[in-house]
């Protein structure tokens, strides 16, 4: 199949006016507001950080380049791609049974013209806008006016550079149909995230209260052209297990499937997390027990990182061992450690739905699957220690939500501003 998506253009949010999302993205996540379209019926604001662009649509007005999802809560609901030829792409999509919400449409201003169409996906409220911008030279899209200059590179190492992945919270049993749709309509291919993953079943984390199936897709197969930055879609589906996990919580509070989080790539997660925390971004804090799980500190040190530093910032590390250390006739294949580090923000809306992630990759291509298991184990261990200490209930924060309460309510990780029930100093641990 010929590749026809050229690149990921942007991700669109729909929020009520006065939600504060734009000021949070600017003040706390250091995005730059670079273009806006303001009419009596709509406010659309475009923000950029490196190659990552968010479009924030406020109120349920008349938007350009998207359908209004009329969603009851704030939501990220459109992943917008650049394509080369909108009429032929939209015809091909229709032939494949994909419903068009907006047929090919031209918009023009003094900077040139853009053709776009919008297709509804099979996942919850998610749509895809397909844009041909080859005849446009303005700041963003026709109808928008530039609001300021965005600093050009070289990038500050404390800045995220681009989208790494987009994770969907999918309803139970829907993964296969979602994969098939994206393959059939757009040519996405399954991306195997690690060696333990089953081709048919995806990567399953199952048992002891965690039930999650993770499956990933990337654009184009084998040697076919990739999208710029080679970002991936991750499908997260909850599996039947007692208790709720983040995906169940998302589906319940969002009112159905949708974009659960977006991973932003950084080359220096410690500096980025520190800069954003200073700017007021709130990150979730892993239970302290995560860093003292048997083998975790060693895993972190073997990767050349400092467990104490990662713990101070709430950064998680997930390592993969590659190679078997055996000779293969042509020389030995040393065991290598590829790893990634990640940190999650608290949900950015009043509901426990959408959040952002920072991710730094050192050779690892997965999505921190090992961390989900490790976090759950550490929550359980900490809960056990807490009960052994003779306490009936986990302590509450000022907001009334304790770390373990948060875990029990389906939000796996505790809040960063929460006092650990087992305060431990770094030197006690490592
Ligand atoms: O770690 C990631 O970035 C993932 O995408 C995996 C994932 C999926 C769902 C969750 O609720 C938490 C983590």
Short mmCIF file of N, CA, C and O and ligand atoms in Angstrom, two decimals, residues 165 167 212 214 234 236 246-247 260-261 342 344 355 357 359 367-369 372 412-413, ligand 1:
data_model
loop_
_atom_site.label_atom_id
_atom_site.label_comp_id
_atom_site.label_asym_id
_atom_site.label_seq_id
_atom_site.Cartn_x
_atom_site.Cartn_y
_atom_site.Cartn_z
N UNK A 165 4.24 9.26 21.59
CA UNK A 165 3.13 8.32 21.40
C UNK A 165 1.82 8.93 21.88
O UNK A 165 1.82 9.90 22.66
N UNK A 167 -1.77 7.55 23.52
CA UNK A 167 -2.39 6.34 24.08
C UNK A 167 -3.91 6.51 24.14
O UNK A 167 -4.41 7.50 24.68
N UNK A 212 -4.59 -5.26 32.27
CA UNK A 212 -4.40 -4.29 31.20
C UNK A 212 -3.84 -5.00 29.98
O UNK A 212 -2.95 -5.84 30.09
N UNK A 214 -1.98 -4.02 26.46
CA UNK A 214 -1.38 -2.92 25.69
C UNK A 214 -1.00 -3.44 24.31
O UNK A 214 -0.40 -4.51 24.19
N UNK A 234 -0.73 3.79 21.04
CA UNK A 234 -0.79 2.69 22.00
C UNK A 234 -2.26 2.50 22.36
O UNK A 234 -2.96 3.49 22.65
N UNK A 236 -4.76 0.92 25.02
CA UNK A 236 -4.81 0.36 26.38
C UNK A 236 -6.24 -0.09 26.65
O UNK A 236 -7.18 0.71 26.56
N UNK A 246 -6.57 2.69 35.64
CA UNK A 246 -6.66 4.01 34.99
C UNK A 246 -7.56 4.01 33.77
O UNK A 246 -8.19 5.01 33.47
N UNK A 247 -7.57 2.89 33.06
CA UNK A 247 -8.38 2.84 31.84
C UNK A 247 -9.87 2.82 32.20
O UNK A 247 -10.67 3.56 31.61
N UNK A 260 -6.28 8.99 26.07
CA UNK A 260 -6.03 9.00 27.52
C UNK A 260 -4.79 9.82 27.87
O UNK A 260 -4.78 10.55 28.85
N UNK A 261 -3.72 9.64 27.09
CA UNK A 261 -2.56 10.49 27.34
C UNK A 261 -1.69 10.61 26.10
O UNK A 261 -1.82 9.84 25.16
N UNK A 342 10.30 7.66 32.39
CA UNK A 342 9.02 8.34 32.13
C UNK A 342 8.47 8.95 33.42
O UNK A 342 8.78 8.52 34.52
N UNK A 344 4.60 10.98 34.67
CA UNK A 344 3.25 11.33 34.26
C UNK A 344 2.76 12.55 35.03
O UNK A 344 3.00 12.66 36.22
N UNK A 355 -4.06 12.99 30.65
CA UNK A 355 -2.84 13.49 31.28
C UNK A 355 -1.70 13.48 30.25
O UNK A 355 -1.86 12.97 29.14
N UNK A 357 2.61 12.88 29.52
CA UNK A 357 3.76 12.10 29.98
C UNK A 357 5.01 12.70 29.37
O UNK A 357 4.97 13.19 28.25
N UNK A 359 8.82 11.42 28.30
CA UNK A 359 9.52 10.15 28.11
C UNK A 359 10.90 10.43 27.51
O UNK A 359 11.02 11.24 26.59
N UNK A 367 6.83 0.97 26.10
CA UNK A 367 6.07 2.08 26.70
C UNK A 367 6.05 1.98 28.22
O UNK A 367 5.08 2.37 28.86
N UNK A 368 7.12 1.41 28.78
CA UNK A 368 7.21 1.33 30.24
C UNK A 368 6.25 0.29 30.81
O UNK A 368 5.78 0.44 31.93
N UNK A 369 6.00 -0.78 30.00
CA UNK A 369 5.07 -1.82 30.46
C UNK A 369 5.50 -2.38 31.81
O UNK A 369 4.69 -2.64 32.68
N UNK A 372 4.27 -0.61 34.98
CA UNK A 372 2.89 -0.74 35.46
C UNK A 372 2.85 -1.85 36.50
O UNK A 372 2.29 -1.70 37.58
N UNK A 412 -3.59 4.64 39.46
CA UNK A 412 -2.56 3.76 39.98
C UNK A 412 -1.57 4.47 40.87
O UNK A 412 -1.12 3.97 41.87
N UNK A 413 -1.25 5.72 40.50
CA UNK A 413 -0.19 6.38 41.24
C UNK A 413 -0.71 7.46 42.16
O UNK A 413 -1.67 8.14 41.85
O1 LIG B 1 3.40 4.10 29.70
C1 LIG B 1 2.83 4.51 28.68
O2 LIG B 1 3.17 5.56 28.12
C2 LIG B 1 1.73 3.76 28.08
O3 LIG B 1 1.20 4.20 27.10
C3 LIG B 1 1.25 2.54 28.83
C4 LIG B 1 0.11 2.89 29.70
C5 LIG B 1 -1.17 2.70 29.26
C6 LIG B 1 -2.25 3.00 30.08
C7 LIG B 1 -2.04 3.49 31.34
O4 LIG B 1 -3.10 3.77 32.12
C8 LIG B 1 -0.75 3.70 31.80
C9 LIG B 1 0.33 3.40 30.98
#
